[in-house]
Amino acid sequence: MSNGTDAIPLKVMFNNIEVTDKAATVVTESAAKVGGRTALRISQKDSTALTVTGKFTGVVAITFEPVVAAGGNP
């Protein structure tokens, strides 16, 4: 998050798995087939007390890609 001057690093968890810049499986194939809901948590990266104040804005983008089943059939 940023207010234009200061930044607060964020931690994003999806289905209790930390989202980073590395690819990761966040839902099993069987769970994805039936669909459903899961947890999304966006929080401060660490528990250090903040030393800045003000109004902050943040943007989180997550891209989900399907896994292609063996043999090419979904």
Short mmCIF file of C-alpha atoms in Angstrom, two decimals:
data_model
loop_
_atom_site.label_atom_id
_atom_site.label_comp_id
_atom_site.label_asym_id
_atom_site.label_seq_id
_atom_site.Cartn_x
_atom_site.Cartn_y
_atom_site.Cartn_z
CA MET A 1 0.00 0.00 0.00
CA SER A 2 1.15 3.53 -0.59
CA ASN A 3 0.10 7.05 0.20
CA GLY A 4 2.37 8.44 -2.50
CA THR A 5 5.31 8.88 -0.14
CA ASP A 6 5.43 5.92 2.24
CA ALA A 7 4.78 2.25 1.47
CA ILE A 8 3.49 -0.61 3.60
CA PRO A 9 4.50 -4.04 2.21
CA LEU A 10 1.57 -6.45 1.95
CA LYS A 11 1.18 -10.19 2.39
CA VAL A 12 -1.47 -11.94 0.29
CA MET A 13 -2.79 -15.36 1.26
CA PHE A 14 -5.18 -17.33 -0.96
CA ASN A 15 -6.54 -20.62 0.36
CA ASN A 16 -3.99 -20.28 3.22
CA ILE A 17 -1.09 -20.24 0.74
CA GLU A 18 1.09 -17.14 0.42
CA VAL A 19 0.88 -15.58 -3.03
CA THR A 20 4.29 -14.49 -4.35
CA ASP A 21 5.84 -13.84 -7.75
CA LYS A 22 6.44 -17.60 -8.14
CA ALA A 23 3.82 -19.98 -9.57
CA ALA A 24 2.09 -22.13 -6.96
CA THR A 25 -0.86 -24.48 -6.80
CA VAL A 26 -3.47 -22.84 -4.58
CA VAL A 27 -6.39 -25.21 -5.22
CA THR A 28 -6.26 -28.94 -5.88
CA GLU A 29 -7.52 -30.20 -9.23
CA SER A 30 -10.40 -32.06 -7.59
CA ALA A 31 -11.47 -28.99 -5.57
CA ALA A 32 -11.29 -26.79 -8.68
CA LYS A 33 -13.59 -29.14 -10.62
CA VAL A 34 -16.43 -28.79 -8.12
CA GLY A 35 -15.86 -25.08 -7.45
CA GLY A 36 -16.51 -23.32 -4.18
CA ARG A 37 -15.18 -20.58 -1.97
CA THR A 38 -11.90 -20.12 -0.19
CA ALA A 39 -10.15 -17.55 1.97
CA LEU A 40 -8.42 -14.44 0.63
CA ARG A 41 -6.44 -12.47 3.20
CA ILE A 42 -4.51 -9.27 2.53
CA SER A 43 -2.50 -7.99 5.47
CA GLN A 44 0.61 -6.09 6.44
CA LYS A 45 3.72 -8.14 5.48
CA ASP A 46 4.98 -8.32 9.07
CA SER A 47 3.71 -7.46 12.52
CA THR A 48 6.06 -4.51 13.05
CA ALA A 49 4.23 -1.46 14.37
CA LEU A 50 3.58 1.12 11.68
CA THR A 51 5.52 4.37 11.94
CA VAL A 52 3.51 6.20 9.27
CA THR A 53 -0.04 7.52 9.25
CA GLY A 54 -2.45 8.76 6.64
CA LYS A 55 -4.68 7.42 3.92
CA PHE A 56 -3.18 4.56 1.93
CA THR A 57 -4.28 2.88 -1.28
CA GLY A 58 -3.30 -0.59 -2.43
CA VAL A 59 -3.85 -2.84 -5.43
CA VAL A 60 -3.43 -6.60 -5.51
CA ALA A 61 -3.57 -8.51 -8.81
CA ILE A 62 -3.73 -12.31 -8.95
CA THR A 63 -3.77 -14.34 -12.16
CA PHE A 64 -5.29 -17.83 -12.07
CA GLU A 65 -4.33 -20.28 -14.77
CA PRO A 66 -5.91 -23.70 -15.29
CA VAL A 67 -3.82 -26.84 -15.17
CA VAL A 68 -4.07 -28.86 -18.37
CA ALA A 69 -4.94 -32.48 -17.58
CA ALA A 70 -2.62 -35.23 -18.81
CA GLY A 71 -3.50 -36.17 -22.38
CA GLY A 72 -4.76 -32.67 -23.13
CA ASN A 73 -8.39 -33.29 -22.10
CA PRO A 74 -9.78 -31.04 -19.35
#
